[in-house]
PDB file of C-alpha atoms in Angstrom:
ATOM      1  CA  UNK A   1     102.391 112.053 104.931  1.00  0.00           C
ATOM      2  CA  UNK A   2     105.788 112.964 106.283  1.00  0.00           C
ATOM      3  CA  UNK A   3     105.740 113.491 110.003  1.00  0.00           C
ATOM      4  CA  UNK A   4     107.656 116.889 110.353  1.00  0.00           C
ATOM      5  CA  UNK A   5     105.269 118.631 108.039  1.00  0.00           C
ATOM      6  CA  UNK A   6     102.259 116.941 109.484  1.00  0.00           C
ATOM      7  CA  UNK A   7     100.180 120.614 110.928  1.00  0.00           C
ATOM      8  CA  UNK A   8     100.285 121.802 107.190  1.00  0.00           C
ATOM      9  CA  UNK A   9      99.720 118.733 105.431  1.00  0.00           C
ATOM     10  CA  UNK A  10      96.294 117.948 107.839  1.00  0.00           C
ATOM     11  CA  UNK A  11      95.356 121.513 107.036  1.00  0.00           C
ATOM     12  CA  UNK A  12      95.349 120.622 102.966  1.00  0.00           C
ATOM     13  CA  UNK A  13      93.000 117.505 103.348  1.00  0.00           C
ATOM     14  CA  UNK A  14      91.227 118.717 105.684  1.00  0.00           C
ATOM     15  CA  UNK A  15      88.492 119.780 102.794  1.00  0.00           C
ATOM     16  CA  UNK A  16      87.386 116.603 103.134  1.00  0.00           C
ATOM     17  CA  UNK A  17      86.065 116.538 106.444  1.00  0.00           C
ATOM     18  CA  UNK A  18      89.344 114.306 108.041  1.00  0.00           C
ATOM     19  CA  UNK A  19      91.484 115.709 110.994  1.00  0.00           C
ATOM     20  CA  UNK A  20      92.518 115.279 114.010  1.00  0.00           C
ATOM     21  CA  UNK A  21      92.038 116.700 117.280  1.00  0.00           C
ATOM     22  CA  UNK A  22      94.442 119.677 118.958  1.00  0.00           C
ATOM     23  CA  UNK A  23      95.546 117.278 121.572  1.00  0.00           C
ATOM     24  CA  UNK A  24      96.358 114.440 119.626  1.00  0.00           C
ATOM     25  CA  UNK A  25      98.388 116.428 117.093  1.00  0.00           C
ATOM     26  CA  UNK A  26     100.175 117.970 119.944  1.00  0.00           C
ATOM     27  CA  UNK A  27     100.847 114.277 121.008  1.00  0.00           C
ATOM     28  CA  UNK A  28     101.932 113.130 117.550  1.00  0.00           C
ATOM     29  CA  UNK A  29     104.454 116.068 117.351  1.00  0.00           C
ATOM     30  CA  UNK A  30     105.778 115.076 120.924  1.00  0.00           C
ATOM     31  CA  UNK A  31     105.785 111.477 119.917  1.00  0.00           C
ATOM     32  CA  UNK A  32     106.908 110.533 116.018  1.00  0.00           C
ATOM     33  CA  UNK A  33     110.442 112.311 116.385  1.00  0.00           C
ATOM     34  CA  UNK A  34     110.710 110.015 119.096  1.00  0.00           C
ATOM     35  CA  UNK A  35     109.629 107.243 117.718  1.00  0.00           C
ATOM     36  CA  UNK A  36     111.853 107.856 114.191  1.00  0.00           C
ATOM     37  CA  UNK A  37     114.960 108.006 116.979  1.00  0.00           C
ATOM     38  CA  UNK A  38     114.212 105.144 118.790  1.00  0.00           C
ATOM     39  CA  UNK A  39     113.706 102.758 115.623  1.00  0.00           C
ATOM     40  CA  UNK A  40     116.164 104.303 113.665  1.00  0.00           C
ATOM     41  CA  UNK A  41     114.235 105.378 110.845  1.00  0.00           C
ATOM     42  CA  UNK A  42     115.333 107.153 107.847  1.00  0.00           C
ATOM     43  CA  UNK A  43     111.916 109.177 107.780  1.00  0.00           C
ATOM     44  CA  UNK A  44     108.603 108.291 109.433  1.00  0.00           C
ATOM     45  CA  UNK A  45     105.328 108.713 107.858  1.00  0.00           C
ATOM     46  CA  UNK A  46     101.855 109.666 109.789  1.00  0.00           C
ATOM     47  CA  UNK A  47      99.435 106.541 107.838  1.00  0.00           C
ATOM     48  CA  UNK A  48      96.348 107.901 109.214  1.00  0.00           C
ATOM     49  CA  UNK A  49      93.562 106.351 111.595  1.00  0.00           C
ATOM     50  CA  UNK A  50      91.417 103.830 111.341  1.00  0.00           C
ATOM     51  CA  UNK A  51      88.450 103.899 113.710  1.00  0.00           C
ATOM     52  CA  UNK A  52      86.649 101.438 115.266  1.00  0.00           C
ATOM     53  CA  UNK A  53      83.535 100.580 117.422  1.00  0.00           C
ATOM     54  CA  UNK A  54      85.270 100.941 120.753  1.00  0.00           C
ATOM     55  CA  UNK A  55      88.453 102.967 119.979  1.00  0.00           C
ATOM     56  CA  UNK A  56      90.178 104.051 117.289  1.00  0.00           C
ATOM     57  CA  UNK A  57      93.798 102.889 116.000  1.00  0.00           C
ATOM     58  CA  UNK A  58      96.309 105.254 114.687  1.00  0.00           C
ATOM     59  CA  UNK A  59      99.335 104.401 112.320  1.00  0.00           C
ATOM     60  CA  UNK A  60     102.481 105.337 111.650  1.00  0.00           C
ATOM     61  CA  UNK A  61     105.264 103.908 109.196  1.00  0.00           C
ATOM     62  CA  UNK A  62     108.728 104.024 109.410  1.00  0.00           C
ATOM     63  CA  UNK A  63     111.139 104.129 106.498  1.00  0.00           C
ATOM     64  CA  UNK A  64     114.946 103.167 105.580  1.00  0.00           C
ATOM     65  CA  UNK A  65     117.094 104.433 102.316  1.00  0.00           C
ATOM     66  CA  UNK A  66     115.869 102.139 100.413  1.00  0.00           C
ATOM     67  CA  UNK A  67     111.913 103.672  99.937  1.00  0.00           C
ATOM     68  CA  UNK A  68     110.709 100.576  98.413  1.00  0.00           C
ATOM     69  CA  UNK A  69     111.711  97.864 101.059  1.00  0.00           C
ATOM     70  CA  UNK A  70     108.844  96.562 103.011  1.00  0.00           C
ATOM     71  CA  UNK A  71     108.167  99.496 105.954  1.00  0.00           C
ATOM     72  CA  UNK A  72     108.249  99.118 109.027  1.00  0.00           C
ATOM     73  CA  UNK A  73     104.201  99.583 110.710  1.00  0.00           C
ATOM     74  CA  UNK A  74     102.955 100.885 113.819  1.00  0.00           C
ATOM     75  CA  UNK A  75     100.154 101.464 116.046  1.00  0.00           C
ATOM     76  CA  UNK A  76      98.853 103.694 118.940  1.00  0.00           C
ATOM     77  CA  UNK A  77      96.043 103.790 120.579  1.00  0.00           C
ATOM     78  CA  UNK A  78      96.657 107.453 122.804  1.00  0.00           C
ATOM     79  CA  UNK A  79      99.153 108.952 119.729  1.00  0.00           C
ATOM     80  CA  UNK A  80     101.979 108.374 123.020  1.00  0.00           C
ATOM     81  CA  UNK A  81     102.841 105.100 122.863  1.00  0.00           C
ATOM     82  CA  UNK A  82     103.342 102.834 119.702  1.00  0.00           C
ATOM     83  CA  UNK A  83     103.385  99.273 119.375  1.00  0.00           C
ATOM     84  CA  UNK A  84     105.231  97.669 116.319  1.00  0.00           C
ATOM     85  CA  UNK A  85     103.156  95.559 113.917  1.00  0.00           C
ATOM     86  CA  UNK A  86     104.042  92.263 112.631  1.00  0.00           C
ATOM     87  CA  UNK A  87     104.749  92.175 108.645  1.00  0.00           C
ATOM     88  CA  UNK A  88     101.831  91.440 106.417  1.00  0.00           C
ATOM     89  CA  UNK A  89     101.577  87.902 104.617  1.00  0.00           C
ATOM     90  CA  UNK A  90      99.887  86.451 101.887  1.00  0.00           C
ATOM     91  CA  UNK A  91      98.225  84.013 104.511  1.00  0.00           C
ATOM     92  CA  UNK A  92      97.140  87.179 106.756  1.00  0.00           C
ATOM     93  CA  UNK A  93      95.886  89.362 103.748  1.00  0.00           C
ATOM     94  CA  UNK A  94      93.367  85.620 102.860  1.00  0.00           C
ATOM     95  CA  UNK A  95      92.172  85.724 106.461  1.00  0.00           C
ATOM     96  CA  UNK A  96      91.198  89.383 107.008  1.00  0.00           C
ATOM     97  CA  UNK A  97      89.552  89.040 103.319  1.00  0.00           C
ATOM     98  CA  UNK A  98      87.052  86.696 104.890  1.00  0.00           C
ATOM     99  CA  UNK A  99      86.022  89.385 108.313  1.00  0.00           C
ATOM    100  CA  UNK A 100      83.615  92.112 107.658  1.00  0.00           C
ATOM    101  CA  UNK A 101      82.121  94.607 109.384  1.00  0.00           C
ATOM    102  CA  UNK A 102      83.725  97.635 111.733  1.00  0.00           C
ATOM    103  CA  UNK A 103      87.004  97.300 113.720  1.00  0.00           C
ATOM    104  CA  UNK A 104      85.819  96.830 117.388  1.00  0.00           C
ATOM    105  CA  UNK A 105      89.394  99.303 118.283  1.00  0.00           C
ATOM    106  CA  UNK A 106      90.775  96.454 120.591  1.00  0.00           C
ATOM    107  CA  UNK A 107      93.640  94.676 119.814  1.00  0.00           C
ATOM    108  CA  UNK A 108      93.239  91.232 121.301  1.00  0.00           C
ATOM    109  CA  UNK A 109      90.041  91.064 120.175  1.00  0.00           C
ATOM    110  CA  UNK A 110      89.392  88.126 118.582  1.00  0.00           C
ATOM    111  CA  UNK A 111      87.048  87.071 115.402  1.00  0.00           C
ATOM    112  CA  UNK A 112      85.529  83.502 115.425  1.00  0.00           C
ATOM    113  CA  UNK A 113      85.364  82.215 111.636  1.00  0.00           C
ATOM    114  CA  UNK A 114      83.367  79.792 112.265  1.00  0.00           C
ATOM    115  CA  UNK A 115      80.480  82.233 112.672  1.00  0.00           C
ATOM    116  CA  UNK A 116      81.802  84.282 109.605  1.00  0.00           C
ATOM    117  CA  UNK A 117      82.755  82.017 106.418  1.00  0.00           C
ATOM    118  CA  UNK A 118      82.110  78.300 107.594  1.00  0.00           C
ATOM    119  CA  UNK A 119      84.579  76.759 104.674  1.00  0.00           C
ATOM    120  CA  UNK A 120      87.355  79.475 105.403  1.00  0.00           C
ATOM    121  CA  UNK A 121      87.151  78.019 109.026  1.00  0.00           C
ATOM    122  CA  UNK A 122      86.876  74.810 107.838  1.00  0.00           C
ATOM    123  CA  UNK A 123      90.087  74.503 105.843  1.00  0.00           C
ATOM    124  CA  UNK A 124      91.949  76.378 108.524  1.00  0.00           C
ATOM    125  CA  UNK A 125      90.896  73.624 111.124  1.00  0.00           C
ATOM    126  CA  UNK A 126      91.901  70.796 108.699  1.00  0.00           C
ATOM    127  CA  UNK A 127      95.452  72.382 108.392  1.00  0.00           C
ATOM    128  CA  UNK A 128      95.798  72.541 111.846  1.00  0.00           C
ATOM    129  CA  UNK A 129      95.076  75.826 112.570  1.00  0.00           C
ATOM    130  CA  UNK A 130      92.497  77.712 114.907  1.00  0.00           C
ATOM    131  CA  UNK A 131      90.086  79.308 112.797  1.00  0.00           C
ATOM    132  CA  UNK A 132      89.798  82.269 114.403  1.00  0.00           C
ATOM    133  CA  UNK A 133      91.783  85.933 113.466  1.00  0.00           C
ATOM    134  CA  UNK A 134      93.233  88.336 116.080  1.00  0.00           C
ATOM    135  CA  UNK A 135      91.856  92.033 114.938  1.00  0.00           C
ATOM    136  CA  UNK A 136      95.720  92.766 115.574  1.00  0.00           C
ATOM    137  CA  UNK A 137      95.972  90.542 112.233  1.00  0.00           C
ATOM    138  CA  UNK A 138      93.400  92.214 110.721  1.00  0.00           C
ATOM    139  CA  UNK A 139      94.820  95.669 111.331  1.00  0.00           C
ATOM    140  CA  UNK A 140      97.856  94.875 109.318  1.00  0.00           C
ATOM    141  CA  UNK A 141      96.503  93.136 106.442  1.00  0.00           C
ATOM    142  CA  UNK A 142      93.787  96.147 106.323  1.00  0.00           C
ATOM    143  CA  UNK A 143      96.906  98.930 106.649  1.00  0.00           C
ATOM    144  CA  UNK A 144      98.676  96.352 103.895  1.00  0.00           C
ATOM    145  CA  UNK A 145      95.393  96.454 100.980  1.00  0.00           C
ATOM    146  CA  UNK A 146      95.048  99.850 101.564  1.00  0.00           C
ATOM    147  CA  UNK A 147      98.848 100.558 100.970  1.00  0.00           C
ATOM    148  CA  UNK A 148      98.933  98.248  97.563  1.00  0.00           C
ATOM    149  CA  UNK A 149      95.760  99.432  96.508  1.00  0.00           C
ATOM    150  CA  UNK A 150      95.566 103.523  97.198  1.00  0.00           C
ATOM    151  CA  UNK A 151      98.947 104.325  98.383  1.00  0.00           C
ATOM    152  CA  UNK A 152     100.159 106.815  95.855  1.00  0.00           C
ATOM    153  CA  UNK A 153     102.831 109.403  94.746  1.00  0.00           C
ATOM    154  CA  UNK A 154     103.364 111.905  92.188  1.00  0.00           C
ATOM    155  CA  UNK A 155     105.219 110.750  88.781  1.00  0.00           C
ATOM    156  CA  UNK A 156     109.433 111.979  88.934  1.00  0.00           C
ATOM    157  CA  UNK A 157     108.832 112.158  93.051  1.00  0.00           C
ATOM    158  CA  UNK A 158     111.289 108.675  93.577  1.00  0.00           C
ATOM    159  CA  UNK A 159     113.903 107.367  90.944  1.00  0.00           C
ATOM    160  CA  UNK A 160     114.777 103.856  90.627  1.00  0.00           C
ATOM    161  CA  UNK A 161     118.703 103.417  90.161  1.00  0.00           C
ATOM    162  CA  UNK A 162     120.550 100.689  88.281  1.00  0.00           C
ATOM    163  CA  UNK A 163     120.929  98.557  91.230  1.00  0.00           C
ATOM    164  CA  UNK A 164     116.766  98.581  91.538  1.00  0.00           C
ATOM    165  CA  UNK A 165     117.000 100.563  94.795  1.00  0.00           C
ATOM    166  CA  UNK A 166     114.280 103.490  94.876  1.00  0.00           C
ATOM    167  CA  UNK A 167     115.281 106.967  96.316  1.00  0.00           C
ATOM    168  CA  UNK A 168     113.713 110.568  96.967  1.00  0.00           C
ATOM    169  CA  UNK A 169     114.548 112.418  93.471  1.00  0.00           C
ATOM    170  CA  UNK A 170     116.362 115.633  94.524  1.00  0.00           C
ATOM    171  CA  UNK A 171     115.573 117.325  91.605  1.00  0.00           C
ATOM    172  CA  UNK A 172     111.737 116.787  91.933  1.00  0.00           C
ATOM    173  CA  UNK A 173     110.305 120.529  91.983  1.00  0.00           C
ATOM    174  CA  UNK A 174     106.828 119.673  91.770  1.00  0.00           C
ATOM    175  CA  UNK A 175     104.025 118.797  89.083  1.00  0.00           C
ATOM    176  CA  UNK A 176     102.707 121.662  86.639  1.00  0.00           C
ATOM    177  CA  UNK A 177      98.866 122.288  87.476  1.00  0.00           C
ATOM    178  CA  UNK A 178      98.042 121.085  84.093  1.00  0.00           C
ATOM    179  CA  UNK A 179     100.234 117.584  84.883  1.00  0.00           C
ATOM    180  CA  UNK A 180      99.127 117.512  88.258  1.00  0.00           C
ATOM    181  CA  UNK A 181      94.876 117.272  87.412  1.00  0.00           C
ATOM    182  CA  UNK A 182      95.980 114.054  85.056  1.00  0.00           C
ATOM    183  CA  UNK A 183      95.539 110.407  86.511  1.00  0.00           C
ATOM    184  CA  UNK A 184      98.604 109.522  85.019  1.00  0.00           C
ATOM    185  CA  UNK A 185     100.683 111.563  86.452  1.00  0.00           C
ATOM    186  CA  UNK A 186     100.418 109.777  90.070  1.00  0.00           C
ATOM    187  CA  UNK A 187     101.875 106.355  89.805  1.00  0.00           C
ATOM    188  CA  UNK A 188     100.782 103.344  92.968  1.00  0.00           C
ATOM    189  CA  UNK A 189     103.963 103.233  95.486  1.00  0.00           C
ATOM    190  CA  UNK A 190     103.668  99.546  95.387  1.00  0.00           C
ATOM    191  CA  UNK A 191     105.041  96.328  93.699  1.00  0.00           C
ATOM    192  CA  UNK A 192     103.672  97.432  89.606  1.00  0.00           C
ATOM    193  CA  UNK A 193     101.676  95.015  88.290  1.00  0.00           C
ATOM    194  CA  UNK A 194     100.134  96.224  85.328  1.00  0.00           C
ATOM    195  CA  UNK A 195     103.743  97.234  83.968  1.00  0.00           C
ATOM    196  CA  UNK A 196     105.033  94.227  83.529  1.00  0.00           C
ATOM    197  CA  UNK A 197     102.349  93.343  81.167  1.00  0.00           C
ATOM    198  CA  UNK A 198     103.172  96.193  78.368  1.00  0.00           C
ATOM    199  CA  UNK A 199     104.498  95.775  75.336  1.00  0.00           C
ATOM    200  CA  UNK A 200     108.200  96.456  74.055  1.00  0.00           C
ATOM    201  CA  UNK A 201     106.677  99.512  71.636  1.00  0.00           C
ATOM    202  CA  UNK A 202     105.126 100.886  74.871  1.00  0.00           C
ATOM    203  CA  UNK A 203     108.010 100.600  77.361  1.00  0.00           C
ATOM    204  CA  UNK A 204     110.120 102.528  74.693  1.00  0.00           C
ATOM    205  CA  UNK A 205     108.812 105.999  75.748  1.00  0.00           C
ATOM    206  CA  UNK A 206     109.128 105.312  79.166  1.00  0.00           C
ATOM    207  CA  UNK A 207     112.101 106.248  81.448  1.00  0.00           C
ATOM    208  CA  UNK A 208     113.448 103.500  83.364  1.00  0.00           C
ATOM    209  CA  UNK A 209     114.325 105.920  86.422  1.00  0.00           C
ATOM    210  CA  UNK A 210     111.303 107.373  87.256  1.00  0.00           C
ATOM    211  CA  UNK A 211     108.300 105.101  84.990  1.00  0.00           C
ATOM    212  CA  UNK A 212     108.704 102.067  87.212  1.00  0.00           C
ATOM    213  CA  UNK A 213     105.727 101.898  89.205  1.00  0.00           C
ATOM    214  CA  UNK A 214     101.684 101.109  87.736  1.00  0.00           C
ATOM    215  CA  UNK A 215      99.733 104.883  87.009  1.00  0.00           C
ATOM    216  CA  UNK A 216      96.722 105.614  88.410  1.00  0.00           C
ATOM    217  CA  UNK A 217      94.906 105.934  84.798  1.00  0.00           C
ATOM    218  CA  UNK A 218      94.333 102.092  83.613  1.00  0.00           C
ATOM    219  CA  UNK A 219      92.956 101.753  87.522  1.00  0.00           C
ATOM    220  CA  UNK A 220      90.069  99.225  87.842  1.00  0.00           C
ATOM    221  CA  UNK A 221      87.313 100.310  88.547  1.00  0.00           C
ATOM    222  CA  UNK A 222      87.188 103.396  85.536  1.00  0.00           C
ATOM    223  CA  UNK A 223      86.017 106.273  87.979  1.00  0.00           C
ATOM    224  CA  UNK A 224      87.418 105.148  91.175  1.00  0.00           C
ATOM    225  CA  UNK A 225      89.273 108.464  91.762  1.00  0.00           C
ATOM    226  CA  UNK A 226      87.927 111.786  92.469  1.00  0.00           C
ATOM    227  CA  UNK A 227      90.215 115.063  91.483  1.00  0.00           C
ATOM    228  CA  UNK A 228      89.652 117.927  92.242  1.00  0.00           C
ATOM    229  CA  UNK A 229      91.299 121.555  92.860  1.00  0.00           C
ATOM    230  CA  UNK A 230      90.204 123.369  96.315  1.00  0.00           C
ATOM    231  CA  UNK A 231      92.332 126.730  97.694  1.00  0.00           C
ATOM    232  CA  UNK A 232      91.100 128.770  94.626  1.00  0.00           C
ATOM    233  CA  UNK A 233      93.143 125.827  92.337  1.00  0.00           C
ATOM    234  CA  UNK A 234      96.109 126.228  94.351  1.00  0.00           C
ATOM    235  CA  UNK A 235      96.303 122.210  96.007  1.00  0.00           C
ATOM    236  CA  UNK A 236      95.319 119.238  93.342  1.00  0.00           C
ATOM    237  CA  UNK A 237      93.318 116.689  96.080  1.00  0.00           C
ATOM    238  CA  UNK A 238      92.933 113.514  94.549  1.00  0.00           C
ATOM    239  CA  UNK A 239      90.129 110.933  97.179  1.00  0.00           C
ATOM    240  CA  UNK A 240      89.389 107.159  96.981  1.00  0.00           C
ATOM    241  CA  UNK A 241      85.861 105.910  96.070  1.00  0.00           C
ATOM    242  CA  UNK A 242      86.873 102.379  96.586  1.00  0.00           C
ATOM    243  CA  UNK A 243      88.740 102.865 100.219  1.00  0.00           C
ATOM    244  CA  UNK A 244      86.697 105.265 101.654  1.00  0.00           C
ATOM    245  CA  UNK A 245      88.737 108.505 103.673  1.00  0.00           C
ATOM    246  CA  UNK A 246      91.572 107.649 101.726  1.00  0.00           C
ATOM    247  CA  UNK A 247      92.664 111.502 100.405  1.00  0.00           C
ATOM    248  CA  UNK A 248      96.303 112.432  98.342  1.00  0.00           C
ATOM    249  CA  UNK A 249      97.395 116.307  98.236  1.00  0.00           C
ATOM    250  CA  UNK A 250      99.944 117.946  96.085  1.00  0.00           C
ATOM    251  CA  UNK A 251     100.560 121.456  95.503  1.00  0.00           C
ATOM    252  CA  UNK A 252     102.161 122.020  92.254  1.00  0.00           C
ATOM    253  CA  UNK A 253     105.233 123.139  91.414  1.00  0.00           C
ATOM    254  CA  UNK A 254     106.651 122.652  95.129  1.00  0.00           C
ATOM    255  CA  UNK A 255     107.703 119.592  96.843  1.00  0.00           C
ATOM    256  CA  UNK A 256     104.092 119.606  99.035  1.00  0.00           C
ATOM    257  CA  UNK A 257     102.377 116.085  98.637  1.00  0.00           C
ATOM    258  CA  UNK A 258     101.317 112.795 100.651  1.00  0.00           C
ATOM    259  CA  UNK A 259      98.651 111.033 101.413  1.00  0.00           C
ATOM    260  CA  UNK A 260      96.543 110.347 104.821  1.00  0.00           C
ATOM    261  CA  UNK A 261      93.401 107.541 105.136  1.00  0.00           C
ATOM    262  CA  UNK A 262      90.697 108.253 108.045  1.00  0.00           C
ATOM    263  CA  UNK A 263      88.335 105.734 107.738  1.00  0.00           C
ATOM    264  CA  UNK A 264      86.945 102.610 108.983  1.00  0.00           C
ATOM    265  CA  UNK A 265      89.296  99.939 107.583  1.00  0.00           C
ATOM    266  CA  UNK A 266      86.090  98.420 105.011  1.00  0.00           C
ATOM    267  CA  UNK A 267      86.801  98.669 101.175  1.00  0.00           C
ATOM    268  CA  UNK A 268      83.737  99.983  99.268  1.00  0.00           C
ATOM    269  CA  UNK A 269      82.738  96.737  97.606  1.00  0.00           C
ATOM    270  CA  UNK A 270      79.388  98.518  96.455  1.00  0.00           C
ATOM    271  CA  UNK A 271      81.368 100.853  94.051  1.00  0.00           C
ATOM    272  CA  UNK A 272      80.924  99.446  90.401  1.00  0.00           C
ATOM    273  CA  UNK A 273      77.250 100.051  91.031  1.00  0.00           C
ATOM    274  CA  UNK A 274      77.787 103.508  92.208  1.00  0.00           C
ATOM    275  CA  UNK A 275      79.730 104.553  89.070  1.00  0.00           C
TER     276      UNK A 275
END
């Protein structure tokens, strides 16, 4: 959720039990304009927390004109000072898959995977490599899933231009209640996937500009997504069953939306028997 409106927006999801504390949203006010100067940012975005055994980590992402370039990820563990994370790799995302369990909240902390998946460790030691995985590493691939997976925004919000650069659409004045309790009408702010796999027939009624990113309706599992309308209907709240604290607001017909995870880090792997 965008930094500047970041009191209002914590209010709105806050139906859901997530929050944070007087002093370290006093902090984060003090410290994300500072941080979007320092980096040169377009816009900075408060990610959310993630909290461990010992200490919790909270996130922050940075953003340039171009919204769908990698961003640029952060951590703290006061909400004063911010560290910058290394970019997430294919390799990094294969090693966290294999750790389980709670975030111990220290960086250098250090997971032996010998003691977690034998043959992971195994094929890391035969390509020369220590088989063991900093939690540092584990933080980003973690922040990384959770982006690709539940990281969402509201259909017309960005528009793709002819040169395949993705911008805020100006002209974006909110979704109608009616639009905004429908799956399909919040698309995953990732790399699409599932679009590149439709049909001719079924790319004709979409527009180019703005129906260039997967919707949330043909998500796997059916029933992963909880909607619902709190303020007396006023704010659509859309939660994650499968990433657990993730939670998306909109209020319709303004320009009022984002999305903040507090959580543990642990995908719900227990969720196509809960459906």
């Amino acid at each position: 959720m965008e930094a500047q409106a970041l009191p209002a927006a914590l209010a709105l999801v806050a139906g859901g039990g997530a929050g944070l504390s007087p002093e370290k949203r006093a902090a984060l006010g003090v410290s994300l304009p500072l941080l979007q100067r320092d980096y040169r940012f377009e816009r900075v975005w408060f990610w959310g927390c993630i909290q461990g055994v010992r200490g919790a980590y909270y996130i922050a992402e940075g953003l340039g004109p171009d919204r769908a370039a990698p961003r640029s990820r952060l951590y703290s563990l006061n909400c004063l000072e911010w560290s910058l994370l290394t970019p997430a790799t294919e390799e990094m995302l294969a090693q966290a898959e294999q750790v389980t369990g709670r975030f111990q909240g220290d960086p250098s902390f250090v997971y032996d995977l010998a003691d977690i998946n034998a043959q992971a460790a195994k094929k890391l030691f035969e390509g020369g490599k220590e088989p063991v995985i900093k939690e540092e590493i584990r933080l980003v691939a973690t922040i990384e899933q959770i982006d690709r997976a539940v990281g969402i925004v509201p259909r017309g919000a960005f528009v793709k231009t002819p040169l395949g650069s993705v911008h805020e659409n100006r002209h974006f004045e909110g979704l109608s209640l009616v639009e905004a309790k429908k799956l399909s009408s919040y698309f995953h702010f990732t790399e699409p996937v599932n679009l590149k796999n439709k049909t001719l027939l079924e790319k004709a009624n979409l527009d180019p500009s703005t129906d260039f990113l997967d919707s949330l309706e043909h998500d796997i599992p059916q029933g992963s997504w909880s909607v619902q309308l709190e303020r007396g209907g006023a704010v659509v709240v859309l939660r994650s069953l499968l990433w657990l604290g993730l939670t998306f607001y909109h209020v319709p017909m303004t320009k009022q939306y984002g999305y903040v995870y507090f959580g543990t880090g642990e995908k719900n792997l227990d969720l196509p028997f809960m459906l």
